[in-house]
C-alpha cells in the first residue's frame, strides 16, 4: 500500500524517480533550445551510436565484469540517447518549440537568406536567451509526460502499439503550433495540400485578403517543402530502398536495430554544416531494420534484406506524404521522420498484436 501511494498514477513510476526525470527533462529541453533542434538531434545520433556499439561489444566480445549483460549499453542508449538528456521527444522537441516561439516573438533574429518562416529554422542555436530556454524547458517536460503516458497506455498484451517517442515528437510540435498561434495545417498555395508546384515556381507568399504580407512572412515562399532536395516521389523512393537495405543489413550483421538510425542521425551533421543535398534517412534506416526483424524469422536473411528495402521505401514515402500535409503550409517544424516512424510502427504494432507478424520489432 505504501509503495502504491508513492507511485505516479497510470505511469507506475515512483514519485521521486518521476521528479528526477521531469527536472532533467527541463534541462534537456532547454539544452535543445540552446543548441537548436537539429544539432541536439545530431547529439542523439552520436550517443545512440555509442550505446549500440557498446551493446554489440558486450554481445560479441565479452561480458564486462560486475555489469549485467546489456545494462551499460541500455543505460547509454535508453537513459541518455533516448532519455531525458538527448531524447528527441525532449531535446529536439524543446528546440522545435523554441523555434516556433522565436518565429513569433523575435522575427528579427531570422538569418539572412532564410526563405521559410523563421519558426521552421531548426538549425538555429538560441544560445542563452532566458525566455527561449524557458520555452524549451517547458516543452521538455511536455515531452517526458506525453511519452511516459503513451508508453504506459498504448500497450496491448505487452506489445507497444507504436513508437511512443516518435508520437511524442509529433504531438509536441502540434501543441507548439496551437500555443504560439500557428495554423495546424495551413492553407495550400497550389491545387491541393500535396501540390509542391508553387515551390518549384518560387512563388512568394501572399496575403489571403489581398493586403500586405505581415512582416514575419515577408520574403517567405508560398509553399515550403521540408527538404528542397528530397521531395520528389522517385528520389524519395530510391533513397528509401537504399537506406532500408542498409538498416536491415546492419541489424542482420550486428543485431542492432538502432545502429542504422544512429548513423543516419550523425550524417545530419553535414546537413547542419551546410553541405547541400545530404538526405535525411533515420526514419528509413530504422523502419528498414524493423522490416528485416519481422521478416527474418519466417523467410531468412536474403528475403529479410529485400523486405528491409521495401519497409524503408514505405517509411520514406510516409515522411513525404506527411510533410506535404502538415509541414509545407504552416510556419513551424512538424517532423516528417517522426510522423513516418509513428505511422509505420503503428501498422507493425497492430499486425503483431493480431498475429499477422511474428514480432513487433523494437516495440
Short mmCIF file of N, CA, C and O in Angstrom, two decimals, residues 157-220:
data_model
loop_
_atom_site.label_atom_id
_atom_site.label_comp_id
_atom_site.label_asym_id
_atom_site.label_seq_id
_atom_site.Cartn_x
_atom_site.Cartn_y
_atom_site.Cartn_z
N UNK A 157 -1.24 -6.46 -24.57
CA UNK A 157 -0.61 -7.75 -24.40
C UNK A 157 0.90 -7.69 -24.31
O UNK A 157 1.59 -8.60 -24.78
N UNK A 158 1.43 -6.60 -23.74
CA UNK A 158 2.87 -6.46 -23.60
C UNK A 158 3.56 -5.88 -24.81
O UNK A 158 4.78 -5.68 -24.79
N UNK A 159 2.83 -5.60 -25.88
CA UNK A 159 3.40 -5.03 -27.10
C UNK A 159 2.95 -3.59 -27.26
O UNK A 159 1.75 -3.30 -27.17
N UNK A 160 3.88 -2.69 -27.50
CA UNK A 160 3.52 -1.30 -27.73
C UNK A 160 2.76 -1.16 -29.04
O UNK A 160 3.03 -1.86 -30.01
N UNK A 161 1.84 -0.22 -29.06
CA UNK A 161 1.03 -0.01 -30.26
C UNK A 161 1.81 0.76 -31.32
O UNK A 161 1.65 0.55 -32.51
N UNK A 162 2.66 1.69 -30.86
CA UNK A 162 3.51 2.44 -31.79
C UNK A 162 4.72 2.96 -31.03
O UNK A 162 4.86 2.71 -29.82
N UNK A 163 5.59 3.66 -31.72
CA UNK A 163 6.78 4.25 -31.12
C UNK A 163 6.37 5.48 -30.31
O UNK A 163 5.98 6.50 -30.88
N UNK A 164 6.45 5.39 -28.99
CA UNK A 164 5.95 6.48 -28.14
C UNK A 164 6.80 7.74 -28.27
O UNK A 164 6.27 8.86 -28.16
N UNK A 165 8.10 7.60 -28.53
CA UNK A 165 8.96 8.78 -28.67
C UNK A 165 8.60 9.54 -29.94
O UNK A 165 8.46 10.76 -29.94
N UNK A 166 8.48 8.82 -31.06
CA UNK A 166 8.10 9.48 -32.32
C UNK A 166 6.73 10.14 -32.19
O UNK A 166 6.53 11.27 -32.64
N UNK A 167 5.80 9.44 -31.56
CA UNK A 167 4.46 10.00 -31.36
C UNK A 167 4.53 11.28 -30.53
O UNK A 167 3.85 12.27 -30.83
N UNK A 168 5.38 11.28 -29.52
CA UNK A 168 5.52 12.46 -28.66
C UNK A 168 6.12 13.64 -29.41
O UNK A 168 5.70 14.78 -29.22
N UNK A 169 7.12 13.38 -30.25
CA UNK A 169 7.72 14.45 -31.05
C UNK A 169 6.66 15.13 -31.90
O UNK A 169 6.61 16.37 -32.00
N UNK A 170 5.78 14.34 -32.50
CA UNK A 170 4.71 14.89 -33.35
C UNK A 170 3.71 15.67 -32.51
O UNK A 170 3.34 16.81 -32.84
N UNK A 171 3.26 15.06 -31.41
CA UNK A 171 2.26 15.72 -30.57
C UNK A 171 2.80 17.03 -30.01
O UNK A 171 2.09 18.05 -29.97
N UNK A 172 4.05 17.04 -29.56
CA UNK A 172 4.65 18.25 -29.01
C UNK A 172 4.70 19.37 -30.05
O UNK A 172 4.42 20.54 -29.73
N UNK A 173 5.02 19.02 -31.30
CA UNK A 173 5.11 20.03 -32.35
C UNK A 173 3.74 20.65 -32.64
O UNK A 173 3.64 21.86 -32.87
N UNK A 174 2.70 19.83 -32.62
CA UNK A 174 1.36 20.37 -32.85
C UNK A 174 0.90 21.23 -31.67
O UNK A 174 0.22 22.25 -31.85
N UNK A 175 1.27 20.84 -30.46
CA UNK A 175 0.95 21.66 -29.29
C UNK A 175 1.62 23.02 -29.41
O UNK A 175 1.02 24.05 -29.11
N UNK A 176 2.87 23.04 -29.88
CA UNK A 176 3.58 24.31 -30.06
C UNK A 176 2.86 25.20 -31.08
O UNK A 176 2.77 26.42 -30.88
N UNK A 177 2.36 24.61 -32.14
CA UNK A 177 1.61 25.40 -33.11
C UNK A 177 0.37 26.04 -32.47
O UNK A 177 0.07 27.21 -32.71
N UNK A 178 -0.34 25.26 -31.67
CA UNK A 178 -1.55 25.79 -31.02
C UNK A 178 -1.19 26.89 -30.03
O UNK A 178 -1.78 27.97 -30.03
N UNK A 179 -0.19 26.63 -29.18
CA UNK A 179 0.19 27.57 -28.12
C UNK A 179 0.67 28.89 -28.70
O UNK A 179 0.33 29.97 -28.19
N UNK A 180 1.44 28.84 -29.79
CA UNK A 180 2.05 30.06 -30.32
C UNK A 180 1.30 30.64 -31.52
O UNK A 180 1.79 31.57 -32.17
N UNK A 181 0.12 30.14 -31.79
CA UNK A 181 -0.77 30.80 -32.74
C UNK A 181 -0.51 30.52 -34.21
O UNK A 181 -0.77 31.38 -35.06
N UNK A 182 -0.03 29.33 -34.53
CA UNK A 182 0.16 28.94 -35.92
C UNK A 182 -0.99 28.03 -36.36
O UNK A 182 -1.55 27.30 -35.53
N UNK A 183 -1.32 28.03 -37.65
CA UNK A 183 -2.35 27.09 -38.11
C UNK A 183 -1.86 25.65 -38.01
O UNK A 183 -0.68 25.37 -38.22
N UNK A 184 -2.76 24.73 -37.69
CA UNK A 184 -2.40 23.33 -37.55
C UNK A 184 -1.88 22.76 -38.86
O UNK A 184 -0.89 22.04 -38.90
N UNK A 185 -2.55 23.09 -39.97
CA UNK A 185 -2.14 22.60 -41.28
C UNK A 185 -1.69 23.74 -42.18
O UNK A 185 -0.64 23.67 -42.82
N UNK A 186 -2.45 24.80 -42.23
CA UNK A 186 -2.15 25.92 -43.11
C UNK A 186 -2.89 25.80 -44.44
O UNK A 186 -3.52 24.80 -44.74
N UNK A 187 -2.80 26.87 -45.23
CA UNK A 187 -3.52 26.93 -46.50
C UNK A 187 -2.58 26.62 -47.66
O UNK A 187 -1.48 27.17 -47.76
N UNK A 188 -3.00 25.71 -48.53
CA UNK A 188 -2.19 25.36 -49.69
C UNK A 188 -2.21 26.48 -50.72
O UNK A 188 -3.25 27.07 -50.99
N UNK A 189 -1.05 26.77 -51.30
CA UNK A 189 -0.96 27.76 -52.37
C UNK A 189 -1.13 27.12 -53.74
O UNK A 189 -1.20 27.81 -54.75
N UNK A 190 -1.19 25.79 -53.77
CA UNK A 190 -1.35 25.06 -55.03
C UNK A 190 -2.73 24.45 -55.15
O UNK A 190 -3.68 24.87 -54.49
N UNK A 191 -2.81 23.41 -55.96
CA UNK A 191 -4.11 22.78 -56.20
C UNK A 191 -4.58 21.92 -55.06
O UNK A 191 -5.77 21.62 -54.94
N UNK A 192 -3.68 21.46 -54.20
CA UNK A 192 -4.02 20.64 -53.05
C UNK A 192 -2.88 20.72 -52.04
O UNK A 192 -1.82 21.30 -52.32
N UNK A 193 -3.08 20.10 -50.88
CA UNK A 193 -2.02 20.10 -49.88
C UNK A 193 -0.78 19.36 -50.37
O UNK A 193 0.33 19.64 -49.93
N UNK A 194 -0.96 18.42 -51.29
CA UNK A 194 0.16 17.63 -51.80
C UNK A 194 0.92 18.32 -52.93
O UNK A 194 1.96 17.83 -53.37
N UNK A 195 0.42 19.44 -53.39
CA UNK A 195 0.98 20.12 -54.56
C UNK A 195 2.18 20.98 -54.17
O UNK A 195 2.05 21.95 -53.43
N UNK A 196 3.36 20.61 -54.66
CA UNK A 196 4.58 21.35 -54.38
C UNK A 196 4.98 22.28 -55.54
O UNK A 196 6.05 22.91 -55.50
N UNK A 197 4.12 22.40 -56.55
CA UNK A 197 4.49 23.21 -57.72
C UNK A 197 4.70 24.70 -57.40
O UNK A 197 5.54 25.35 -58.04
N UNK A 198 3.99 25.31 -56.43
CA UNK A 198 4.30 26.71 -56.11
C UNK A 198 5.74 26.89 -55.65
O UNK A 198 6.37 27.91 -55.95
N UNK A 199 6.29 25.91 -54.95
CA UNK A 199 7.70 25.98 -54.57
C UNK A 199 8.58 25.90 -55.80
O UNK A 199 9.57 26.64 -55.91
N UNK A 200 8.25 25.01 -56.72
CA UNK A 200 9.06 24.85 -57.93
C UNK A 200 9.05 26.12 -58.77
O UNK A 200 10.02 26.43 -59.46
N UNK A 201 7.95 26.87 -58.70
CA UNK A 201 7.87 28.15 -59.42
C UNK A 201 8.40 29.31 -58.60
O UNK A 201 8.37 30.46 -59.05
N UNK A 202 8.86 29.02 -57.37
CA UNK A 202 9.40 30.03 -56.45
C UNK A 202 8.40 31.15 -56.18
O UNK A 202 8.76 32.32 -56.09
N UNK A 203 7.14 30.78 -56.03
CA UNK A 203 6.11 31.77 -55.75
C UNK A 203 6.24 32.30 -54.33
O UNK A 203 6.38 31.53 -53.39
N UNK A 204 6.20 33.60 -54.12
CA UNK A 204 6.26 34.17 -52.77
C UNK A 204 4.90 34.06 -52.08
O UNK A 204 3.86 33.94 -52.73
N UNK A 205 4.93 34.09 -50.79
CA UNK A 205 3.68 34.05 -50.02
C UNK A 205 2.95 35.38 -50.19
O UNK A 205 3.56 36.45 -50.17
N UNK A 206 1.63 35.29 -50.36
CA UNK A 206 0.80 36.49 -50.49
C UNK A 206 -0.27 36.46 -49.41
O UNK A 206 -0.63 35.41 -48.89
N UNK A 207 -0.77 37.64 -49.07
CA UNK A 207 -1.84 37.74 -48.08
C UNK A 207 -3.14 37.24 -48.69
O UNK A 207 -3.46 37.55 -49.84
N UNK A 208 -3.88 36.45 -47.92
CA UNK A 208 -5.12 35.87 -48.44
C UNK A 208 -6.19 36.93 -48.69
O UNK A 208 -7.09 36.73 -49.50
N UNK A 209 -6.10 38.08 -48.01
CA UNK A 209 -7.11 39.14 -48.19
C UNK A 209 -6.67 40.17 -49.24
O UNK A 209 -7.33 41.20 -49.42
N UNK A 210 -5.53 39.90 -49.89
CA UNK A 210 -5.06 40.84 -50.92
C UNK A 210 -4.26 42.00 -50.37
O UNK A 210 -3.77 42.83 -51.15
N UNK A 211 -4.13 42.10 -49.05
CA UNK A 211 -3.38 43.20 -48.45
C UNK A 211 -1.89 42.89 -48.38
O UNK A 211 -1.38 42.05 -49.10
N UNK A 212 -1.21 43.61 -47.48
CA UNK A 212 0.23 43.40 -47.34
C UNK A 212 0.51 42.15 -46.52
O UNK A 212 -0.23 41.80 -45.60
N UNK A 213 1.61 41.49 -46.87
CA UNK A 213 2.04 40.31 -46.14
C UNK A 213 2.62 40.77 -44.80
O UNK A 213 3.43 41.70 -44.77
N UNK A 214 2.21 40.16 -43.67
CA UNK A 214 2.78 40.55 -42.38
C UNK A 214 4.30 40.43 -42.38
O UNK A 214 4.88 39.62 -43.11
N UNK A 215 4.95 41.25 -41.55
CA UNK A 215 6.41 41.30 -41.53
C UNK A 215 7.03 39.93 -41.30
O UNK A 215 8.05 39.58 -41.90
N UNK A 216 6.42 39.13 -40.43
CA UNK A 216 7.01 37.83 -40.12
C UNK A 216 6.99 36.88 -41.31
O UNK A 216 7.71 35.88 -41.35
N UNK A 217 6.14 37.18 -42.32
CA UNK A 217 6.07 36.34 -43.52
C UNK A 217 6.76 36.95 -44.72
O UNK A 217 6.73 36.38 -45.82
N UNK A 218 7.36 38.11 -44.56
CA UNK A 218 7.98 38.81 -45.69
C UNK A 218 9.11 37.96 -46.28
O UNK A 218 9.96 37.46 -45.55
N UNK A 219 9.09 37.82 -47.60
CA UNK A 219 10.11 37.05 -48.29
C UNK A 219 9.95 35.56 -48.22
O UNK A 219 10.78 34.81 -48.73
N UNK A 220 8.88 35.10 -47.59
CA UNK A 220 8.65 33.68 -47.40
C UNK A 220 8.04 33.06 -48.65
O UNK A 220 7.21 33.67 -49.32
#
